[in-house]
mmCIF file of C-alpha atoms and ligand atoms in Angstrom:
data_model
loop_
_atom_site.group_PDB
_atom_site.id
_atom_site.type_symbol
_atom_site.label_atom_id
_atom_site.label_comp_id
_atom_site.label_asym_id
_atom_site.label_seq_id
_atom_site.Cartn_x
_atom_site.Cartn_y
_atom_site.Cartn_z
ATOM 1 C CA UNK A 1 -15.220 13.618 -46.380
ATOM 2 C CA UNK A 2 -15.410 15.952 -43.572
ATOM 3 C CA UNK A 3 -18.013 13.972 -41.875
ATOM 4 C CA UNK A 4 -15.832 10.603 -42.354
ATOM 5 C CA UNK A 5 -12.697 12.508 -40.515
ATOM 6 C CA UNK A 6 -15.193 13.402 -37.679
ATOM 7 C CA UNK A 7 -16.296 10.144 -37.303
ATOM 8 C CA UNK A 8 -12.860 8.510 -37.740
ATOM 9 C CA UNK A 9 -11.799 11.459 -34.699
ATOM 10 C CA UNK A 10 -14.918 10.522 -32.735
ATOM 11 C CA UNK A 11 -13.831 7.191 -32.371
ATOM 12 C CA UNK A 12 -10.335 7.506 -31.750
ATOM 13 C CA UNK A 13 -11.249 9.433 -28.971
ATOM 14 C CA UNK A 14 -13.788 6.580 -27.944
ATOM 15 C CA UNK A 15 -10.956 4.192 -27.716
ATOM 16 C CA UNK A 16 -8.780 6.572 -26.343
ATOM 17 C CA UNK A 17 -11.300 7.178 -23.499
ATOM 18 C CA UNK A 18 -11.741 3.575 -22.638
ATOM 19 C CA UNK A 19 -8.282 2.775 -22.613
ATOM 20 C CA UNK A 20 -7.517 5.735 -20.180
ATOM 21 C CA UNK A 21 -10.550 3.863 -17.197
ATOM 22 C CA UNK A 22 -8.059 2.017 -14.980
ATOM 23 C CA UNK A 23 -9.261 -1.326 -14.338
ATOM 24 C CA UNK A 24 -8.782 -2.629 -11.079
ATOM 25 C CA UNK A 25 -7.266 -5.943 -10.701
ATOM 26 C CA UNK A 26 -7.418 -7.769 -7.245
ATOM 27 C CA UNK A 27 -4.279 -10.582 -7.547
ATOM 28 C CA UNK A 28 -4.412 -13.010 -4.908
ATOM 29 C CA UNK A 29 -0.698 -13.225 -3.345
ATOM 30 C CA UNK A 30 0.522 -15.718 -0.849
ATOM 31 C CA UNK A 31 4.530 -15.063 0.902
ATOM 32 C CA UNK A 32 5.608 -17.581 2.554
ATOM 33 C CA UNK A 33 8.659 -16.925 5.105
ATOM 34 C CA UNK A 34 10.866 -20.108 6.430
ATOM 35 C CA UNK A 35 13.336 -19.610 8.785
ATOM 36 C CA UNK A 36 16.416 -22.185 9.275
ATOM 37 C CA UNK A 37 18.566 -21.438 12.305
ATOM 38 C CA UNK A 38 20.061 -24.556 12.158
ATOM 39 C CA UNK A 39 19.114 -28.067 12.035
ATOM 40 C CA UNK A 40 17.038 -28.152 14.428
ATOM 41 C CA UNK A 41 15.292 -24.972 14.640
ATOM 42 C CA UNK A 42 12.766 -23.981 11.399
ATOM 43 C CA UNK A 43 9.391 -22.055 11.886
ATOM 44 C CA UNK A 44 7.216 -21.229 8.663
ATOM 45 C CA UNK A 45 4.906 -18.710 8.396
ATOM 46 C CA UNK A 46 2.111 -17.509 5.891
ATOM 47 C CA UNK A 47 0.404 -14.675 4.331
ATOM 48 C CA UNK A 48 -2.141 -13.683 1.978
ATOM 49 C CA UNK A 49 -3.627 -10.990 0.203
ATOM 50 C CA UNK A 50 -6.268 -10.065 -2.298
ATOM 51 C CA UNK A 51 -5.348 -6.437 -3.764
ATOM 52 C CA UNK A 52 -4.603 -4.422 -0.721
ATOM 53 C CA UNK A 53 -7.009 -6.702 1.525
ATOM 54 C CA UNK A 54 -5.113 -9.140 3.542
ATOM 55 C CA UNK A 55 -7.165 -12.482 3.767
ATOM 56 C CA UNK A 56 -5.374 -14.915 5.252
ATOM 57 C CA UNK A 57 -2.222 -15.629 7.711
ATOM 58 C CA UNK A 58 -0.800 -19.059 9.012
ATOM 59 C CA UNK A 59 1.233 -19.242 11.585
ATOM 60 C CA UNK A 60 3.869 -21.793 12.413
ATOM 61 C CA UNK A 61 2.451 -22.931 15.067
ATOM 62 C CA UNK A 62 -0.801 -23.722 13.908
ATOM 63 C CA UNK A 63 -2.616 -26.528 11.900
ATOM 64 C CA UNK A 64 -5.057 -24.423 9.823
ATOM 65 C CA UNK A 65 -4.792 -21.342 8.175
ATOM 66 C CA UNK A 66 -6.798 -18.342 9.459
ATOM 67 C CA UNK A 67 -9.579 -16.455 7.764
ATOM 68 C CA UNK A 68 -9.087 -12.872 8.282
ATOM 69 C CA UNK A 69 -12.275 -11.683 6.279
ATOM 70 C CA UNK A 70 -15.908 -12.993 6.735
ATOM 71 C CA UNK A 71 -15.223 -13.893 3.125
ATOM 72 C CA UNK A 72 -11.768 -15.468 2.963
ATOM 73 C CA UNK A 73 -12.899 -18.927 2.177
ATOM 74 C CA UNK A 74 -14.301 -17.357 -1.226
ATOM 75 C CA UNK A 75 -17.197 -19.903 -2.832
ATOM 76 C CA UNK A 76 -15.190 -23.187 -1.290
ATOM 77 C CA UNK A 77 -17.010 -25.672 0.346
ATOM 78 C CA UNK A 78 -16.297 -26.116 3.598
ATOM 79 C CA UNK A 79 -14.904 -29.857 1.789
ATOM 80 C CA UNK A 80 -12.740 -28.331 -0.651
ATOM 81 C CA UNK A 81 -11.788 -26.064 1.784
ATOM 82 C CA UNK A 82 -10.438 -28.750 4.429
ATOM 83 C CA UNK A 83 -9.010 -30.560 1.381
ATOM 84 C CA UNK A 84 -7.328 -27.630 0.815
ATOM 85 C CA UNK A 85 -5.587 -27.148 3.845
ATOM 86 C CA UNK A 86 -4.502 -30.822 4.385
ATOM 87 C CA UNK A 87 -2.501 -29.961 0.826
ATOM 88 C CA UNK A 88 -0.914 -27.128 2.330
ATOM 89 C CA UNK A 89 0.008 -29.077 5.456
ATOM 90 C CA UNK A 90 1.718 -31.989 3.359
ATOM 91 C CA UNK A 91 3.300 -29.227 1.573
ATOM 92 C CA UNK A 92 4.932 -27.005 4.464
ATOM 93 C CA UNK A 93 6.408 -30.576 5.691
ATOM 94 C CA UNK A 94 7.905 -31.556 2.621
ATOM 95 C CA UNK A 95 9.045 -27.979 1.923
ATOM 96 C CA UNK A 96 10.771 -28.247 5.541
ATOM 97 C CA UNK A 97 12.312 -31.146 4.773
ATOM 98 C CA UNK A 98 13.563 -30.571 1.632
ATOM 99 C CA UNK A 99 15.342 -27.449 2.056
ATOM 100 C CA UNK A 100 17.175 -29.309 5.364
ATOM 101 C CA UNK A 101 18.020 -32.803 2.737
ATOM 102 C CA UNK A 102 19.329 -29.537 0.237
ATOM 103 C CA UNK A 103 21.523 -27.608 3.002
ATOM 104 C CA UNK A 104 23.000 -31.147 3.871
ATOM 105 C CA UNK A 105 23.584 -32.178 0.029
ATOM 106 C CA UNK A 106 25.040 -28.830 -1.001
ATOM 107 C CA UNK A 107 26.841 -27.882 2.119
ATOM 108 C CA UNK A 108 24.901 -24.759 2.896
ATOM 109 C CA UNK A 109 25.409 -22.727 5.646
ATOM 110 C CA UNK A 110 22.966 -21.872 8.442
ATOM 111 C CA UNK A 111 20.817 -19.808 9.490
ATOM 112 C CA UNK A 112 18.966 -19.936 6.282
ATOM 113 C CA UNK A 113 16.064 -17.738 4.655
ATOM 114 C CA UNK A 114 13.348 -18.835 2.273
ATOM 115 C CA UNK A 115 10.626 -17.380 0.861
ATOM 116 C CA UNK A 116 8.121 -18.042 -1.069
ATOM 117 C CA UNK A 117 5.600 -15.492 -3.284
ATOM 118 C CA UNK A 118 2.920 -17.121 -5.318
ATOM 119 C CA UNK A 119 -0.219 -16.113 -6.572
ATOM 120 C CA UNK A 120 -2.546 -15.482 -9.473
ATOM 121 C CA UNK A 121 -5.004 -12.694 -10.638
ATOM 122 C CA UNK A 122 -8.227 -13.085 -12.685
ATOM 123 C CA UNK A 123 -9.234 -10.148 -15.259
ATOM 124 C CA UNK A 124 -12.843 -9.476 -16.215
ATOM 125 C CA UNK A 125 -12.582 -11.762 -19.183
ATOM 126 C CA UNK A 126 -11.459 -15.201 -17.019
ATOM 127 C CA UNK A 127 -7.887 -14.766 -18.563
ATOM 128 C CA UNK A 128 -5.826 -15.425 -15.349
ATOM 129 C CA UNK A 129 -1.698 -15.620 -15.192
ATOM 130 C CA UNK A 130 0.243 -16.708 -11.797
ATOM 131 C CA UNK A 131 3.308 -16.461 -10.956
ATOM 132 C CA UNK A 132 5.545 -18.706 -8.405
ATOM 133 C CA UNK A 133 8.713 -17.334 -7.161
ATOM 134 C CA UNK A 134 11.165 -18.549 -4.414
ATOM 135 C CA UNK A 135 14.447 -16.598 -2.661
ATOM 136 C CA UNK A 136 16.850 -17.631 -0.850
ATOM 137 C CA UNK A 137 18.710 -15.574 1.289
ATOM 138 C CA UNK A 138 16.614 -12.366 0.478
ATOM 139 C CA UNK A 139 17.566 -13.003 -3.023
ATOM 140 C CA UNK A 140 15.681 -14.405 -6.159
ATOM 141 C CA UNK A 141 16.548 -17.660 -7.345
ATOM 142 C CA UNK A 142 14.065 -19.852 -9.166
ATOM 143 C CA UNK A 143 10.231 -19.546 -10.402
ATOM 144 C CA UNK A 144 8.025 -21.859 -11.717
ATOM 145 C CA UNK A 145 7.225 -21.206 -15.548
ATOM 146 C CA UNK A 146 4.592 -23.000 -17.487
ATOM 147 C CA UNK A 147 5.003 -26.334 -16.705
ATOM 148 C CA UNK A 148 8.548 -26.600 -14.733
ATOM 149 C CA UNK A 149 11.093 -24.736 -12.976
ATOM 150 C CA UNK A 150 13.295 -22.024 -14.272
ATOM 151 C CA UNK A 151 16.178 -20.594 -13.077
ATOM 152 C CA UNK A 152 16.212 -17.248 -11.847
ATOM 153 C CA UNK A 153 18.898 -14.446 -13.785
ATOM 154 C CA UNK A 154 21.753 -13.832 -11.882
ATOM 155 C CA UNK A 155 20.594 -17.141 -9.436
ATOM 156 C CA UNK A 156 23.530 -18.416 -7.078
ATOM 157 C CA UNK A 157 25.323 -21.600 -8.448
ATOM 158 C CA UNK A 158 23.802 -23.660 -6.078
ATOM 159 C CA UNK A 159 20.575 -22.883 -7.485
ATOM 160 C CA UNK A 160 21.392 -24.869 -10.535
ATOM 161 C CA UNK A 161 21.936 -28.324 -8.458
ATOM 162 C CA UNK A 162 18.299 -27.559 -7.239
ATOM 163 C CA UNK A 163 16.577 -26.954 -10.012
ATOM 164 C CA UNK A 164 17.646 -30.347 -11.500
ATOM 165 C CA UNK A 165 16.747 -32.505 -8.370
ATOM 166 C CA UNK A 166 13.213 -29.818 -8.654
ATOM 167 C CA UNK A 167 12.731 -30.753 -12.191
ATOM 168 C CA UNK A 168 12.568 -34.706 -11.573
ATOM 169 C CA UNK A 169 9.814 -34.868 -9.439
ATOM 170 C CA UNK A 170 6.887 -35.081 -12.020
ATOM 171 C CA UNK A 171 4.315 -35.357 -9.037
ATOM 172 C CA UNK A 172 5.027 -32.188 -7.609
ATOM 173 C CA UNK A 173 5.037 -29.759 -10.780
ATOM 174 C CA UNK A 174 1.716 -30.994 -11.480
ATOM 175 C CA UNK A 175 0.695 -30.756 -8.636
ATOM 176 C CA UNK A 176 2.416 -26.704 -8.558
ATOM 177 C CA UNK A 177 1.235 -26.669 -12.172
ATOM 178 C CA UNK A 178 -2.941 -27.666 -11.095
ATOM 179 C CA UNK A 179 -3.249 -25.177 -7.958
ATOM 180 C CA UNK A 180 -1.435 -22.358 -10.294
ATOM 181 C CA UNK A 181 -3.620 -22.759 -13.453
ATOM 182 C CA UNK A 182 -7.100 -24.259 -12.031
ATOM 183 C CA UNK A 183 -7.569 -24.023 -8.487
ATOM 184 C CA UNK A 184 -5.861 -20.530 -8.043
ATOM 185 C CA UNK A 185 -8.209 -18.685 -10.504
ATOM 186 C CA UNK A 186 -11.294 -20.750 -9.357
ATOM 187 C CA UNK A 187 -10.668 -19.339 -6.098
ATOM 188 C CA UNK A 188 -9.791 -16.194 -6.842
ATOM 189 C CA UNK A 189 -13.204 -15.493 -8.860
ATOM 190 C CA UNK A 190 -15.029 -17.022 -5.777
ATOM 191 C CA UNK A 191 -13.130 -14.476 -3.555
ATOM 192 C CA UNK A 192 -14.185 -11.449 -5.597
ATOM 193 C CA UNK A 193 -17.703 -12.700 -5.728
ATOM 194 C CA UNK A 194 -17.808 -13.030 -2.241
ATOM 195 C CA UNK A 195 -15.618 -10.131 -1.248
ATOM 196 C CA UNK A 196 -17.112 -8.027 -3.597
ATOM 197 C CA UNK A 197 -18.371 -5.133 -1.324
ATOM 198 C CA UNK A 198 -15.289 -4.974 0.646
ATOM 199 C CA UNK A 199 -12.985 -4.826 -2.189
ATOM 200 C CA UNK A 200 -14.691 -2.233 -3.886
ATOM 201 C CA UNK A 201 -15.154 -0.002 -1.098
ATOM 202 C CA UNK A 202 -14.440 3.746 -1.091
ATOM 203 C CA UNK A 203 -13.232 5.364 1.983
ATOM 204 C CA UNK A 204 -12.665 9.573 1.656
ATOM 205 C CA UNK A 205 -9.452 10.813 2.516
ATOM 206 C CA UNK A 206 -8.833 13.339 5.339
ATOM 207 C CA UNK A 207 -5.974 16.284 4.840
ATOM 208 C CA UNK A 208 -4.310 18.793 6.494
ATOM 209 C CA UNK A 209 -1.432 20.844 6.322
ATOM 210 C CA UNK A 210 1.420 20.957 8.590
ATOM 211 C CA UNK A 211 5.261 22.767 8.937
ATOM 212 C CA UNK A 212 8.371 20.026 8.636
ATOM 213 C CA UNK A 213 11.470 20.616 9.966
ATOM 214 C CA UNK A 214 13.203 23.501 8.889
ATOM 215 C CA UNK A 215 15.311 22.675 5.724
ATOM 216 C CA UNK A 216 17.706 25.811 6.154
ATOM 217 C CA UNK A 217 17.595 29.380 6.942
ATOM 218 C CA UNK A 218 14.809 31.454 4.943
ATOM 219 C CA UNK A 219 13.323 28.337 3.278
ATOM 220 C CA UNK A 220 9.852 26.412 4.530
ATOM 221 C CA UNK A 221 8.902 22.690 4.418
ATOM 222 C CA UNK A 222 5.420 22.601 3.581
ATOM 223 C CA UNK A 223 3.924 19.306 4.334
ATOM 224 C CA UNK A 224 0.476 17.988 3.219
ATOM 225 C CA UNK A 225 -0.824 14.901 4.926
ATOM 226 C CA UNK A 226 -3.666 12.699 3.387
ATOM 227 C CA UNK A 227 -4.861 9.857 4.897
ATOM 228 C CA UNK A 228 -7.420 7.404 5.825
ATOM 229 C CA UNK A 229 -8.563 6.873 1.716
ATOM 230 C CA UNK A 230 -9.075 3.511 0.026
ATOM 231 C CA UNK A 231 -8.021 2.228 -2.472
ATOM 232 C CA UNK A 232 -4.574 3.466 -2.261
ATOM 233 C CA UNK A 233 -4.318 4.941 -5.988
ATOM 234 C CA UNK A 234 -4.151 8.806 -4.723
ATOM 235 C CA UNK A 235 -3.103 12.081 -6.227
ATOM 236 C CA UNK A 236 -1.761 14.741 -4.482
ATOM 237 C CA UNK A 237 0.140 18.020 -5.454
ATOM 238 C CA UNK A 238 1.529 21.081 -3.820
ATOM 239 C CA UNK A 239 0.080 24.251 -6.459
ATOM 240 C CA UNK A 240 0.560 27.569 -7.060
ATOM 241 C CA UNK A 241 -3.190 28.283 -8.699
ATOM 242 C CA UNK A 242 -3.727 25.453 -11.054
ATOM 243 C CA UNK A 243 0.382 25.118 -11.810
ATOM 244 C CA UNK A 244 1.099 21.914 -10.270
ATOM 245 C CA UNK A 245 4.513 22.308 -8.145
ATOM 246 C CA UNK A 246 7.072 20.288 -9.903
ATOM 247 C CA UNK A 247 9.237 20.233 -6.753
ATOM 248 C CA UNK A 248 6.132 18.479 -4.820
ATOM 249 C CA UNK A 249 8.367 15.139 -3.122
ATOM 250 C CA UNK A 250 5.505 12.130 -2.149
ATOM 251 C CA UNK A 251 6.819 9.513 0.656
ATOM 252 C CA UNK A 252 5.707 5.899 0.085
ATOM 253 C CA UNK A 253 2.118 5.253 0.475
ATOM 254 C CA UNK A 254 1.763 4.044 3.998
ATOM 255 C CA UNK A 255 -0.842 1.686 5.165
ATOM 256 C CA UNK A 256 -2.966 2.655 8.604
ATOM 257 C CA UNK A 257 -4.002 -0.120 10.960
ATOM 258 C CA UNK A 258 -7.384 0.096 9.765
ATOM 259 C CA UNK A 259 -6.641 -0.799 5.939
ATOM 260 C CA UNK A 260 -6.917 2.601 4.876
ATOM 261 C CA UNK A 261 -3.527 3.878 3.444
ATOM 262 C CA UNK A 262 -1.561 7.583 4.274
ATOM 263 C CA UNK A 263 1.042 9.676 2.475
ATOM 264 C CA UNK A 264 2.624 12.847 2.713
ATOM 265 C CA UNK A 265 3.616 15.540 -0.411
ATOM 266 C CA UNK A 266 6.309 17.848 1.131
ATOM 267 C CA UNK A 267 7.313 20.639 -1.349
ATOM 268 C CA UNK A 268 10.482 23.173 -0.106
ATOM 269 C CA UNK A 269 9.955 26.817 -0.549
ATOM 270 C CA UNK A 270 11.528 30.545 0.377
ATOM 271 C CA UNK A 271 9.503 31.430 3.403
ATOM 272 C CA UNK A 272 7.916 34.923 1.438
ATOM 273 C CA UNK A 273 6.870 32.763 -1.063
ATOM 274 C CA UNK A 274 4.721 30.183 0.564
ATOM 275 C CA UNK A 275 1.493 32.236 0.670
ATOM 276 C CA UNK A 276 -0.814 31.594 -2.419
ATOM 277 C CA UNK A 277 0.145 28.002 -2.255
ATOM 278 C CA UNK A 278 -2.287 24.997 -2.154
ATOM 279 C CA UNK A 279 -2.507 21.253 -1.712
ATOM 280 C CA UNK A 280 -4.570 19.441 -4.498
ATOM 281 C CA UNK A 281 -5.869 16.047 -3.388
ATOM 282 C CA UNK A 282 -7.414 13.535 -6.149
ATOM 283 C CA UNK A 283 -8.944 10.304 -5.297
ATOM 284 C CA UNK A 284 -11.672 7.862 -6.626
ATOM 285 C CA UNK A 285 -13.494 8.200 -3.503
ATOM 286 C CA UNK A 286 -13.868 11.995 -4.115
ATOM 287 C CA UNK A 287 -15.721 11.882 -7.203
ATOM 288 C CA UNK A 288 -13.872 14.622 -9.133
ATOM 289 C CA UNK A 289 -14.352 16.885 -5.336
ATOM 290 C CA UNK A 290 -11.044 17.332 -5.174
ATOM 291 C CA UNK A 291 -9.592 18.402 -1.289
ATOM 292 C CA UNK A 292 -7.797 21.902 -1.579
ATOM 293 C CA UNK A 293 -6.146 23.215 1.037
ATOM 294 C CA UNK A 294 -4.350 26.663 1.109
ATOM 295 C CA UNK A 295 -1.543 27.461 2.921
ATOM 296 C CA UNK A 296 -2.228 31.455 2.392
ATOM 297 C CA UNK A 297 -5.454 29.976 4.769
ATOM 298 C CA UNK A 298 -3.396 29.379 7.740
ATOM 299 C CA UNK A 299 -1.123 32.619 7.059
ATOM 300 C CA UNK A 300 -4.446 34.395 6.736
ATOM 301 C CA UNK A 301 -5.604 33.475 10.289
ATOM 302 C CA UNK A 302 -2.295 33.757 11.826
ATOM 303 C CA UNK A 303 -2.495 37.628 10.054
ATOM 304 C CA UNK A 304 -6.080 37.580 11.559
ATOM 305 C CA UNK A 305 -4.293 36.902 15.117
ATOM 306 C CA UNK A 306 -1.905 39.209 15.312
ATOM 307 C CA UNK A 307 -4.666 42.159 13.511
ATOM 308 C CA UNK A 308 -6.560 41.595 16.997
ATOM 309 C CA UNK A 309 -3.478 41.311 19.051
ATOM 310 C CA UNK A 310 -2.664 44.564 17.445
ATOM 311 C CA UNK A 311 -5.991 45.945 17.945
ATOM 312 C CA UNK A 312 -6.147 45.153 21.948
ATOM 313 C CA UNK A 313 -3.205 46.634 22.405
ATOM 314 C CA UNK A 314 -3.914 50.075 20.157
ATOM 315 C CA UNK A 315 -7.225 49.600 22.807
ATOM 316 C CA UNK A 316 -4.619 49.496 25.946
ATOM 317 C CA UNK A 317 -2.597 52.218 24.755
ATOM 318 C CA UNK A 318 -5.994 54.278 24.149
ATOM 319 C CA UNK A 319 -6.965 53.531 27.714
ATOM 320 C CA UNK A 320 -3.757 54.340 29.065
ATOM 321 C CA UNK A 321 -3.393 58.037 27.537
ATOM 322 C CA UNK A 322 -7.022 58.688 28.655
ATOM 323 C CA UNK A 323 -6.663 57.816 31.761
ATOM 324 C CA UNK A 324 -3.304 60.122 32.189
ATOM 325 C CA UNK A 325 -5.332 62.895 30.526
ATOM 326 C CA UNK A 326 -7.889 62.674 33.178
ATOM 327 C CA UNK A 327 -5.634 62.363 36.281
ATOM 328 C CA UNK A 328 -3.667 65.167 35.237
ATOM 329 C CA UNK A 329 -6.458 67.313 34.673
ATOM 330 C CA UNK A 330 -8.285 65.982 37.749
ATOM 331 C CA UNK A 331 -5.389 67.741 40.208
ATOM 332 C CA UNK A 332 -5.454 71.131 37.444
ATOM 333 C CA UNK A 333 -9.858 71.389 38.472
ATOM 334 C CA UNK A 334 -9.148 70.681 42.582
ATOM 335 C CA UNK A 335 -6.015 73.712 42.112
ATOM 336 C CA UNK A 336 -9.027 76.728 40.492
ATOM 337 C CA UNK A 337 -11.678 75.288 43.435
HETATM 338 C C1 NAG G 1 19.193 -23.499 17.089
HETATM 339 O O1 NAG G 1 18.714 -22.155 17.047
HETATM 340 C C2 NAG G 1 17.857 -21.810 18.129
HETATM 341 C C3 NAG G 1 17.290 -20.437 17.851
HETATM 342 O O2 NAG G 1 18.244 -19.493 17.473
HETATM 343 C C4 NAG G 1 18.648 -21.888 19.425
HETATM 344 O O3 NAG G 1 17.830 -21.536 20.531
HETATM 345 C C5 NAG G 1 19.199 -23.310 19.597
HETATM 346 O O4 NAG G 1 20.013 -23.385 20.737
HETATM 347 C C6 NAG G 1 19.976 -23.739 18.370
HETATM 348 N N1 NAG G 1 20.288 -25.158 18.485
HETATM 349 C C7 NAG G 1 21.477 -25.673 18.161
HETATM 350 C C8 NAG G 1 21.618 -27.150 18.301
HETATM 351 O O5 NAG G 1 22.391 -24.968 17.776
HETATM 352 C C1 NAG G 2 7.205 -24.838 13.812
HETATM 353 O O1 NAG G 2 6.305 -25.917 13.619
HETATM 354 C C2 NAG G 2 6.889 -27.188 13.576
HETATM 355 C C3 NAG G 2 5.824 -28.248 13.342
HETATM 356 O O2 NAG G 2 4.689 -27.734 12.759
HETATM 357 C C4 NAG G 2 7.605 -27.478 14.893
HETATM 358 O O3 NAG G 2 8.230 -28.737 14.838
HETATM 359 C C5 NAG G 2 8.618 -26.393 15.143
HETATM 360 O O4 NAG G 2 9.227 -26.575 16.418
HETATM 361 C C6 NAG G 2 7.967 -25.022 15.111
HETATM 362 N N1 NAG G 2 8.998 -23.995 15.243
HETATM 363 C C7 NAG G 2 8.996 -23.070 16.218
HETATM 364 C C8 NAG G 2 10.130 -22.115 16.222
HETATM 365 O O5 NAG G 2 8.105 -22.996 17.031
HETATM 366 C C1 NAG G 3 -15.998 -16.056 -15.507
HETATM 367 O O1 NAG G 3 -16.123 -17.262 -14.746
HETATM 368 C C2 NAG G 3 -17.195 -17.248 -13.829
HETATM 369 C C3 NAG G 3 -17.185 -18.544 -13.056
HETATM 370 O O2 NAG G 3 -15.929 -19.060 -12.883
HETATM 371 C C4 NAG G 3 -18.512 -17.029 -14.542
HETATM 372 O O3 NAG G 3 -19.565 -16.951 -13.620
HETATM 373 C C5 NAG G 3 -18.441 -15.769 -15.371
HETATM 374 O O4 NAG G 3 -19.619 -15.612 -16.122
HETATM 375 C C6 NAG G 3 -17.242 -15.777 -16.294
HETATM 376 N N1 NAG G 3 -17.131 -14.486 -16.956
HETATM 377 C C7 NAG G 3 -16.848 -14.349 -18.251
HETATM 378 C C8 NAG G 3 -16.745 -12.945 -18.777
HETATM 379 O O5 NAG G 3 -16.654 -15.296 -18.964
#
């Protein structure tokens, strides 16, 4: 009985420990940004990413999209590659004109804002789910679900005329419906094959500690910067021993230039009690070494500064007094000769 409780325990635990390993997804996302400043005047612009890694960008100007990775193209042929891009041509014309034929139909005013986010992720199983979302004027307005287009909640009332004109063009949302379901995930698993070393790189994190602006009289920001780790899940506390600091305040996670990612943990304290604090950095790249840095450290060697400042000038005063001593005996010796 005993034994079957143990076993029943052991294997909760076994689930419980395999549900707790994070597993890392990599979702492809695409934004697409079209500007209207009036009639005449429309640019389009496009960006991708896979995970944190950004692959791809497309500028207006331009008639191809650029790889930004050796590995962007994923395991396309350079065929179904090209194919792909004359698509995506034919599409940012029609979208162009569409949205103009819509502003004219509906009476919208310029300058107008569009954009687009679609995408799809792939988990280690092949199960794959997309999404297709477009805004306009910064705000969200219609997606594409399953096989057609849904309105968004809280979507303008224009949104409603579009939707209906969106929703009789059969061509399109199978077309929307084929790149979401087939070609997005095919592409996807070829990216991750062929990006796999990039994607799954670990890059150590670099801290240090530093003083932020004063928050008031008798009180200490303490700020500890990490930066320069990938991937960007991080952990990072302020601690007093191993009592993590509940007042500990993280910024957003910032990214560097070199696609490595940054944030500060500031934590506010009365200046006599700052000394026996630490900052506790976790991160995958670490391997359970977590970074600890003490902020008693730098007090120490600023105690350690003013101990020898202290010390020279106990030295001086030494020097001083025994030099007195000896001039004013020196005269005392030359009045007996
Ligand atoms: C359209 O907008 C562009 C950019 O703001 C501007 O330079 C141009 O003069 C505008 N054209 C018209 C016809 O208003
Ligand atoms: C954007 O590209 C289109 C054609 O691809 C062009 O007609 C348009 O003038 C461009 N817009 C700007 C602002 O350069
Ligand atoms: C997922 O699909 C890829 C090819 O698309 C295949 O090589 C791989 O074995 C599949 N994985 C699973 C778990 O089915």
């Amino acid at each position: 009985m005993g034994c079957l409780l143990f076993l029943l325990l052991w294997a909760l635990l076994q689930a419980w420990g395999s549900a707790e390993v994070p597993q890392r997804l990599f979702p492809l996302r695409c934004l697409q940004i079209s500007s209207f400043a009036n009639s005449s005047w429309t640019r389009t612009d496009g960006l991708a990413w896979l995970g944190e890694l950004q692959t791809h960008s497309w500028r207006n100007g331009s008639d191809t999209i650029r790889s930004l990775k050796p590995w962007s193209q994923g395991t396309f042929s350079d065929r179904e590659w090209k194919t792909l891009q004359q698509l995506f041509r034919v599409y940012r014309d029609s979208f162009t004109r569409d949205v103009k034929e819509f502003a004219k139909m509906l009476r919208l005013a310029y300058p107008m804002e569009v954009q687009v986010s679609a995408g799809c992720e792939v988990d280690p199983g092949n199960a794959s789910n997309n999404f297709f979302h477009i805004a306009f004027q910064g705000r969200h307005i219609l997606s594409f679900q399953g096989s057609s287009w849904e309105l968004a909640q809280e979507a303008p009332d224009v949104a409603n005329s579009v939707i209906r004109v969106l929703n009789q063009h059969q061509g399109t949302k199978e077309t929307v419906h084929w790149l979401l379901n087939d070609i997005c995930p095919q592409y996807v698993s070829g990216l991750l094959e062929s990006g796999k070393a990039e994607l799954e790189k670990q890059v150590k994190p670099k801290a240090w500690l530093s003083h932020g602006p004063s928050p008031g009289p008798g009180h200490l920001l303490l700020v500890c910067h990490v930066s320069g780790f990938y991937p960007k899940p991080v952990w990072v506390m302020w601690m007093r021993g191993e009592q993590e600091q509940p007042g500990t305040q993280q910024g957003d996670v910032l990214p560097n230039a070199d696609e490595t990612w940054y944030l500060q943990a500031t934590l506010e304290v009365p200046a006599g009690e700052a000394a026996d604090l630490s900052c506790r950095v976790k991160h995958s790249s670490l391997e359970g070494q977590d970074i600890v840095l003490y902020w008693g450290g730098s007090r120490a060697s600023v105690g350690l500064i003013v101990l020898a400042i202290l010390a020279c000038l106990l030295f001086l005063l030494a020097l001083v007094i025994g030099v007195t001593f000896w001039f004013k005996r020196l005269p005392s010796y030359q009045g007996i000769l």
